MMTF fields as JSON, N, C-alpha, C and O atoms, coordinates in Angstrom:
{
  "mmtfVersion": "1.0.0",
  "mmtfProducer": "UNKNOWN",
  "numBonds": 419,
  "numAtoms": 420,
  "numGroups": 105,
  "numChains": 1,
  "numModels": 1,
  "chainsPerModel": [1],
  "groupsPerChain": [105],
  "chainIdList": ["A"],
  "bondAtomList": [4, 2, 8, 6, 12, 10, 16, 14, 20, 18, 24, 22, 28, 26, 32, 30, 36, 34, 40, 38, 44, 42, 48, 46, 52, 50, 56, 54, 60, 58, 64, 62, 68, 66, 72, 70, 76, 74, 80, 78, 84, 82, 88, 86, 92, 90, 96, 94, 100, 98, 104, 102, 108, 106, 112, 110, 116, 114, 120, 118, 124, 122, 128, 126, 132, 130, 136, 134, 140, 138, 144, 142, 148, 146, 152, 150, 156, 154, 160, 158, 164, 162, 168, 166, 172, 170, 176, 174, 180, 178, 184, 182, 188, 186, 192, 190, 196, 194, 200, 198, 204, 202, 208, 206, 212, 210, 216, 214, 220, 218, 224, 222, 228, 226, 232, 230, 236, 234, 240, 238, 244, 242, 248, 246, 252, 250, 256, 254, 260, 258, 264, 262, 268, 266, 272, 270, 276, 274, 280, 278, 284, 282, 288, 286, 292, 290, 296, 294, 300, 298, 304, 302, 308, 306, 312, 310, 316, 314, 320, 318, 324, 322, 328, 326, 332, 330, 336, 334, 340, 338, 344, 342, 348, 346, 352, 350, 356, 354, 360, 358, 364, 362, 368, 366, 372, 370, 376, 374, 380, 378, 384, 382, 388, 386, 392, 390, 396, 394, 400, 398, 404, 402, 408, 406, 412, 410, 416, 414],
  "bondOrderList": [1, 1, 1, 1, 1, 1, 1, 1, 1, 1, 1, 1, 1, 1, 1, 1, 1, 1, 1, 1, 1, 1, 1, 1, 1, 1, 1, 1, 1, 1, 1, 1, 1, 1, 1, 1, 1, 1, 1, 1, 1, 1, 1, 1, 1, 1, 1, 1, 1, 1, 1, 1, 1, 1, 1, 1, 1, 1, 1, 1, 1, 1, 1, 1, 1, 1, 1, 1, 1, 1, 1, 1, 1, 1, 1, 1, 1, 1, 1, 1, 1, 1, 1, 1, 1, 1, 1, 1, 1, 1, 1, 1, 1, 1, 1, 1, 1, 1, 1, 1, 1, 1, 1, 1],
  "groupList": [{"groupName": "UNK", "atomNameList": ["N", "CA", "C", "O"], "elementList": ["N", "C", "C", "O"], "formalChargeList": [0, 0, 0, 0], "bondAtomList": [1, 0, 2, 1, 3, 2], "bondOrderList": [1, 1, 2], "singleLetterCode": "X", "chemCompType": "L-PEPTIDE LINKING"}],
  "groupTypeList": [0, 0, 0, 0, 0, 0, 0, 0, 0, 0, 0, 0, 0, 0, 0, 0, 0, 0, 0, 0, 0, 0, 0, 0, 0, 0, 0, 0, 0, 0, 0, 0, 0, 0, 0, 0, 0, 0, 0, 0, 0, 0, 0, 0, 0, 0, 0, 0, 0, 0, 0, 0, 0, 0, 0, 0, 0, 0, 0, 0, 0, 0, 0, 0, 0, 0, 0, 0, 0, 0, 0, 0, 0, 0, 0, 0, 0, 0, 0, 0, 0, 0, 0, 0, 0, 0, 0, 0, 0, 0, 0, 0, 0, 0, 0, 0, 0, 0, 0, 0, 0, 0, 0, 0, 0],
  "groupIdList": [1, 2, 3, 4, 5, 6, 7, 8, 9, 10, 11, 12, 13, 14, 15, 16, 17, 18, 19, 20, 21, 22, 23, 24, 25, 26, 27, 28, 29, 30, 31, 32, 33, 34, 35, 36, 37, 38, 39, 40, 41, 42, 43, 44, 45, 46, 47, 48, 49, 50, 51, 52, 53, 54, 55, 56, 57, 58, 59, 60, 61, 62, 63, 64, 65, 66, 67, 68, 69, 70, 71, 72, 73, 74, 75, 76, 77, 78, 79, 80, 81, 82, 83, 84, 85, 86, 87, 88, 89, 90, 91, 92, 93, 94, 95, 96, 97, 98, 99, 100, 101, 102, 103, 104, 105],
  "secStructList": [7, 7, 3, 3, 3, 7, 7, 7, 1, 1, 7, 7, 7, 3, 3, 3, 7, 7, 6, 6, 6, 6, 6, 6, 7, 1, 6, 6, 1, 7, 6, 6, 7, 7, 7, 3, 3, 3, 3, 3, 7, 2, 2, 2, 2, 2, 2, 2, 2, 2, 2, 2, 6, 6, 1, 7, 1, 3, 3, 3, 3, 7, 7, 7, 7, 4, 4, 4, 7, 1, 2, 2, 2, 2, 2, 2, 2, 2, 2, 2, 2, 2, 6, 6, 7, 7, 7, 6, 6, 7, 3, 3, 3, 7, 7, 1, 7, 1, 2, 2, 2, 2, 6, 6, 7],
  "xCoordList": [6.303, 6.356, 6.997, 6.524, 8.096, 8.81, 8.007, 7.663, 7.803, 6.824, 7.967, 8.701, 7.496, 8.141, 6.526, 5.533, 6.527, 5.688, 6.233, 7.272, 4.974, 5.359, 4.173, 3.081, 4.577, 4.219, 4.076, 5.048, 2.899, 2.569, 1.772, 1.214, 1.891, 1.187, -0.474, -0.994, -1.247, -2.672, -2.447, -3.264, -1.611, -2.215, -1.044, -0.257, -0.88, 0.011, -0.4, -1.165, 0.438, 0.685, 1.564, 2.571, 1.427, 2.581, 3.212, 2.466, 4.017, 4.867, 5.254, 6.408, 4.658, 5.019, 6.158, 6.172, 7.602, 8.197, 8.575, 9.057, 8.467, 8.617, 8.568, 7.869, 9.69, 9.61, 7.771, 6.893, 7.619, 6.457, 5.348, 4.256, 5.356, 4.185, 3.454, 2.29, 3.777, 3.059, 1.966, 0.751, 2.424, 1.058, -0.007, -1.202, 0.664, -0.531, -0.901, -0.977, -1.103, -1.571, -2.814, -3.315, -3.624, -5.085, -5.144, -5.957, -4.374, -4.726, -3.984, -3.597, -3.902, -3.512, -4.263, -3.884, -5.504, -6.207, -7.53, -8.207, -7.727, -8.867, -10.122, -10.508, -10.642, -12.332, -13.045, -13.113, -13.656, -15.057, -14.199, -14.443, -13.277, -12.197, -13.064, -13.939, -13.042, -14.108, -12.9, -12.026, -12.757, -12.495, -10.708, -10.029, -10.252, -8.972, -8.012, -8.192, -6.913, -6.256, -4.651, -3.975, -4.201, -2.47, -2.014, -2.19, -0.789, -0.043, 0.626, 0.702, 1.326, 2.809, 3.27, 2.899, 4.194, 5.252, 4.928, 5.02, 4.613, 4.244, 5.267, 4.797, 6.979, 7.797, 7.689, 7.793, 7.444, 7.261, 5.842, 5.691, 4.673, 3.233, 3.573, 3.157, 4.35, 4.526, 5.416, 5.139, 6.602, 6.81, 5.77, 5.474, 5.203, 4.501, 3.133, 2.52, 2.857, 1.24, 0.223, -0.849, 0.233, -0.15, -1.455, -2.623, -0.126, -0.647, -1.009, -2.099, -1.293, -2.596, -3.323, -4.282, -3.487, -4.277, -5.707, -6.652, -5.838, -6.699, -7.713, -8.94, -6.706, -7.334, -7.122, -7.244, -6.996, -6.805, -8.705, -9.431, -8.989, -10.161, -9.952, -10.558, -8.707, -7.975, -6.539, -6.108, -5.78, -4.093, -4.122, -4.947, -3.291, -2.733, -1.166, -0.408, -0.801, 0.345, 1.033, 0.78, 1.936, 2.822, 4.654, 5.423, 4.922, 6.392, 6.691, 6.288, 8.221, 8.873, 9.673, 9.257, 10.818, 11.559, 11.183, 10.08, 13.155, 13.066, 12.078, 11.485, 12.404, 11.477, 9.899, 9.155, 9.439, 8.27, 7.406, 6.182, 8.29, 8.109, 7.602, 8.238, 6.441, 5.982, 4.48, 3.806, 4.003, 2.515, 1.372, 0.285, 1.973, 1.392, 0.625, -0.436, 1.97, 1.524, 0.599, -0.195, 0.326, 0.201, -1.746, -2.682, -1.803, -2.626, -3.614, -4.709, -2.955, -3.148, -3.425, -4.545, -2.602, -3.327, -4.305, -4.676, -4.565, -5.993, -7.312, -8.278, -6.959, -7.996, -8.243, -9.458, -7.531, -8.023, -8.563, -9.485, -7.701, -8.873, -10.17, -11.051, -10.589, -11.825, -12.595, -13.398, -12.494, -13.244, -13.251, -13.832, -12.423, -12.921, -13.545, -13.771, -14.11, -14.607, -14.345, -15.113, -12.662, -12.028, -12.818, -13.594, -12.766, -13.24, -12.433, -11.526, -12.617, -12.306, -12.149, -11.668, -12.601, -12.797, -11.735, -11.169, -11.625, -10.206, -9.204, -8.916, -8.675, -7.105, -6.0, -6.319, -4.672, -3.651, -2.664, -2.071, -2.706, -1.005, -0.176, -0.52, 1.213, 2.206, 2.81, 2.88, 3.234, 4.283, 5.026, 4.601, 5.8, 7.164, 8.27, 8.207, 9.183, 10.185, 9.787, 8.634, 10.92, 10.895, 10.023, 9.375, 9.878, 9.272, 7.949, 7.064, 7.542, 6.048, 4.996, 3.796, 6.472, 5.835, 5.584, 4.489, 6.805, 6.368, 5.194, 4.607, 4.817, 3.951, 2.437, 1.381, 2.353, 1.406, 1.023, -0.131, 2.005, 2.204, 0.914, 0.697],
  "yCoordList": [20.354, 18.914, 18.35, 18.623, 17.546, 16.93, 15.924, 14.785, 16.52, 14.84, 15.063, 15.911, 13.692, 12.956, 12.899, 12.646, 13.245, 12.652, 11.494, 11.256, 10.706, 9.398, 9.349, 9.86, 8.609, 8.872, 7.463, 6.708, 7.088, 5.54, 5.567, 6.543, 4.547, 4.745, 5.22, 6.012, 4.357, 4.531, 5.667, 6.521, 6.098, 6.873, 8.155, 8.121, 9.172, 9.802, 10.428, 11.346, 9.526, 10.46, 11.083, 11.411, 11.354, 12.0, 10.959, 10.278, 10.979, 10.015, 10.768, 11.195, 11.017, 11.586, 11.309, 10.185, 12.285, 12.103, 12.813, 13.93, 12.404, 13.221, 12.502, 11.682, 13.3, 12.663, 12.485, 13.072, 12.006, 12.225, 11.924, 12.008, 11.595, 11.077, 10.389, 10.696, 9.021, 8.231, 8.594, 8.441, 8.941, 9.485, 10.706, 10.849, 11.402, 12.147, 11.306, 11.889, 9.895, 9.304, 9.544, 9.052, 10.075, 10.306, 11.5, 11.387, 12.376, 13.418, 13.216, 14.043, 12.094, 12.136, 11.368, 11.068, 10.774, 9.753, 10.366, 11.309, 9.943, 10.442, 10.624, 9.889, 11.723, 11.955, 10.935, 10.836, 10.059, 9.077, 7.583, 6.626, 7.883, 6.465, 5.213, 5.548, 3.895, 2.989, 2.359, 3.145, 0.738, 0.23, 0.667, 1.003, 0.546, 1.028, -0.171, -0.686, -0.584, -2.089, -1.705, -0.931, -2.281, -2.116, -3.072, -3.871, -3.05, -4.316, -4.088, -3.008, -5.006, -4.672, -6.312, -7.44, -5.725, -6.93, -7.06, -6.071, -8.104, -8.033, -7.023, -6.24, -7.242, -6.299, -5.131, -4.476, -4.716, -3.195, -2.521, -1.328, -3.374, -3.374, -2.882, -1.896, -3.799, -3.73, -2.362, -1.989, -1.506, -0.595, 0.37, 0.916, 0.461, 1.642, 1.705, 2.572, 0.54, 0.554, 0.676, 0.339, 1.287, 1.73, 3.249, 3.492, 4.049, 5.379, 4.71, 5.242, 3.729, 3.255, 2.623, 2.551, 1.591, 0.898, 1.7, 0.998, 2.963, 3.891, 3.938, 3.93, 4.004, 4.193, 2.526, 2.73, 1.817, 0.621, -0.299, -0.381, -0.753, -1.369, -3.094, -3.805, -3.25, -4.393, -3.971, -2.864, -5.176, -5.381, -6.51, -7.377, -6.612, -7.74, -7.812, -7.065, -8.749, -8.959, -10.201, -11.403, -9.402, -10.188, -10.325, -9.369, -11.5, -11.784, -11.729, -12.266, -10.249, -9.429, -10.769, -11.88, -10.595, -11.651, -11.619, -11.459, -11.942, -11.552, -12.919, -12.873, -14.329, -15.345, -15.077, -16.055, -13.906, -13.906, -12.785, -12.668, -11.997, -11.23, -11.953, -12.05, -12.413, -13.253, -12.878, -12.699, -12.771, -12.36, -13.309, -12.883, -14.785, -15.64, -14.602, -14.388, -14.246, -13.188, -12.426, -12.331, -11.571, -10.464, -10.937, -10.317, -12.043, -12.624, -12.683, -12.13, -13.472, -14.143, -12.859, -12.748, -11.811, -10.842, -9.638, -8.604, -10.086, -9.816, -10.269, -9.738, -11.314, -11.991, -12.011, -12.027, -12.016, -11.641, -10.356, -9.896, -9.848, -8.263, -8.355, -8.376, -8.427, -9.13, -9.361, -8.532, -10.613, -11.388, -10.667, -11.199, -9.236, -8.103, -7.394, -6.48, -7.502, -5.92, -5.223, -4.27, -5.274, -4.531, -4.016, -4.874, -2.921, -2.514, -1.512, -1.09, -1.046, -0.004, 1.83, 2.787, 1.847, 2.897, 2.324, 3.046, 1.071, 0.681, 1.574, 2.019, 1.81, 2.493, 0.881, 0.077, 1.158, 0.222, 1.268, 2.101, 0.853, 1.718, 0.373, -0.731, 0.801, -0.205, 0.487, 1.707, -0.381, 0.352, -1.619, -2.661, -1.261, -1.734, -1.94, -1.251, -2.78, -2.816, -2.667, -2.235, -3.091, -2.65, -3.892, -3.63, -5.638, -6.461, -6.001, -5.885, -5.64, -5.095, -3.793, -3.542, -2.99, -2.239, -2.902, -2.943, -3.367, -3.385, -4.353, -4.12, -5.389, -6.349, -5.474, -5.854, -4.868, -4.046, -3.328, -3.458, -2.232, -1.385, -2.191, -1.845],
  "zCoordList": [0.841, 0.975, -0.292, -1.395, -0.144, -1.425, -2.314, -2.001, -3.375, -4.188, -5.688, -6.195, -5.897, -7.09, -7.723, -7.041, -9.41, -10.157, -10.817, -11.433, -10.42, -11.706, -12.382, -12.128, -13.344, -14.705, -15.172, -15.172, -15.568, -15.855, -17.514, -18.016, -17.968, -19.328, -19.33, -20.117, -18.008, -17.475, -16.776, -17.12, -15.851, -14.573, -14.548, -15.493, -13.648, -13.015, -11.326, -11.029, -10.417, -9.375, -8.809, -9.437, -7.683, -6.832, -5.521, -4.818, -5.438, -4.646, -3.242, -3.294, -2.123, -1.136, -0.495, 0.007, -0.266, 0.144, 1.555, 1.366, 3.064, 3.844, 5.419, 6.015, 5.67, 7.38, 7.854, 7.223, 8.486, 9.182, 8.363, 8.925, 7.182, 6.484, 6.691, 6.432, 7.302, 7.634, 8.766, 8.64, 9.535, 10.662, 9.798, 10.059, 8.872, 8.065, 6.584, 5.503, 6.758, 5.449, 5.482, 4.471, 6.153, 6.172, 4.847, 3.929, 4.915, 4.204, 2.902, 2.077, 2.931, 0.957, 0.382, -0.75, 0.826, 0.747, -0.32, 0.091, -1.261, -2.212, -1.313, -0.404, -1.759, -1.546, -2.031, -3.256, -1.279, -1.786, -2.156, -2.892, -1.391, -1.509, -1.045, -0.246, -1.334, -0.784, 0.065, 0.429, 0.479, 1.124, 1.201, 0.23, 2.581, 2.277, 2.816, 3.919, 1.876, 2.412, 2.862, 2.183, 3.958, 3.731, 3.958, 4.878, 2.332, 2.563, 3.225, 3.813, 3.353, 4.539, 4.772, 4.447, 5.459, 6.347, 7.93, 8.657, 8.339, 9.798, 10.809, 11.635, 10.525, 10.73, 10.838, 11.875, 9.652, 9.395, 9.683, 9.42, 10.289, 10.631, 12.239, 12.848, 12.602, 13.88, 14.436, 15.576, 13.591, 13.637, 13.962, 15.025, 12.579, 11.984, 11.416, 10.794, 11.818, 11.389, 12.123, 11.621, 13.79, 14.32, 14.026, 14.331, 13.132, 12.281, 11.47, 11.684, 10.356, 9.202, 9.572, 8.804, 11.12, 11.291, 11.73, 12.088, 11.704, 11.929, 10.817, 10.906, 9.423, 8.539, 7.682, 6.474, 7.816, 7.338, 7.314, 8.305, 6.132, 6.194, 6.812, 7.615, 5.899, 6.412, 6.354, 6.034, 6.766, 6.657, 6.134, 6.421, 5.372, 4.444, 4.55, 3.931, 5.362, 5.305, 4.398, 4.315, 3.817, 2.554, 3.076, 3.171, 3.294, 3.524, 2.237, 1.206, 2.814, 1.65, 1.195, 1.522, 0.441, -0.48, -1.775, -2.296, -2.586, -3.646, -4.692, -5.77, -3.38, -4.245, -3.932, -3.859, -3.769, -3.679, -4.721, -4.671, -5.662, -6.446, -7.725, -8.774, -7.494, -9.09, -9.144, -8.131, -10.436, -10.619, -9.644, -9.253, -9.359, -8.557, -7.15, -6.563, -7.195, -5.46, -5.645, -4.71, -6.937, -6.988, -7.141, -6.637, -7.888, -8.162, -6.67, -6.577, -5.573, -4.695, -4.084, -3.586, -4.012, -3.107, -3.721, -3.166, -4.932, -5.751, -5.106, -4.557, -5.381, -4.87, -3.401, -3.204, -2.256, -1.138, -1.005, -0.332, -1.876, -1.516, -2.019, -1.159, -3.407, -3.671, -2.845, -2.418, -2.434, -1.639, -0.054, 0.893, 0.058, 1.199, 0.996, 1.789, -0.182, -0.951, -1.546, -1.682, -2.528, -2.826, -4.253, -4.674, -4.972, -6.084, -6.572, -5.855, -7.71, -8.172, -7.422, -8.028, -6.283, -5.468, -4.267, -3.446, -4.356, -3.106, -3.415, -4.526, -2.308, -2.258, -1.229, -0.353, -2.041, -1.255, -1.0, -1.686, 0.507, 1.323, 1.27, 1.694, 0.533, 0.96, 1.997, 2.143, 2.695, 3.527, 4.112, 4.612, 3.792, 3.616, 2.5, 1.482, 2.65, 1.062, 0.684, 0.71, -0.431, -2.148, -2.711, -3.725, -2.032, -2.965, -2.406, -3.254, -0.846, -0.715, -1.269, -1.162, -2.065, -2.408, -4.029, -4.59, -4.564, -5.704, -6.093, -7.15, -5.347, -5.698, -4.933, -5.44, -4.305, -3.766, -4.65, -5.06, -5.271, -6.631, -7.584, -8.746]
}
């Protein structure tokens, strides 16, 4: 299976790269993981989120755009998770673009 390490000042993971991943996101998912959230794009939900809505605690959908890449967002979808339960044991699936992943990120 192709992975990329990344490498963060706090953290390091592995970046799954591979046809067919998405229907096996179950199995990359931490042991004792607590609430599980996916951002996404209603678009790209509607594709493919079929295979995470299995494992999804919620969906959070975020309209991608480059005027929407500001800490405001990032803020805003802090706090909705929060107020779902989100904690330190949450896991986030992005799955869509580059602004859903990175503000998801």
């Amino acid at each position: 299976m192709p992975t990329f390490r990344v490498a963060t000042p706090q953290h390091a993971y592995d970046a799954i790269v591979e046809r067919g991943s998405i229907a096996r996101a179950g199995e990359f998912l931490p042991q004792g993981a607590g609430k599980i959230f996916a951002i996404t794009e209603e678009r790209i939900w509607s594709l493919h989120g079929r295979a995470i809505a299995a494992l999804a605690d919620e969906a959070i959908f975020f309209p991608g755009g480059e005027a929407r890449k500001r800490l405001s967002e990032v803020e805003a979808l802090a706090e909705r998770m929060v107020a779902a339960g989100a904690d330190r044991s949450s896991v986030v699936i992005a799955l869509g673009g580059g602004i859903v992943n990175d503000v998801a990120g």
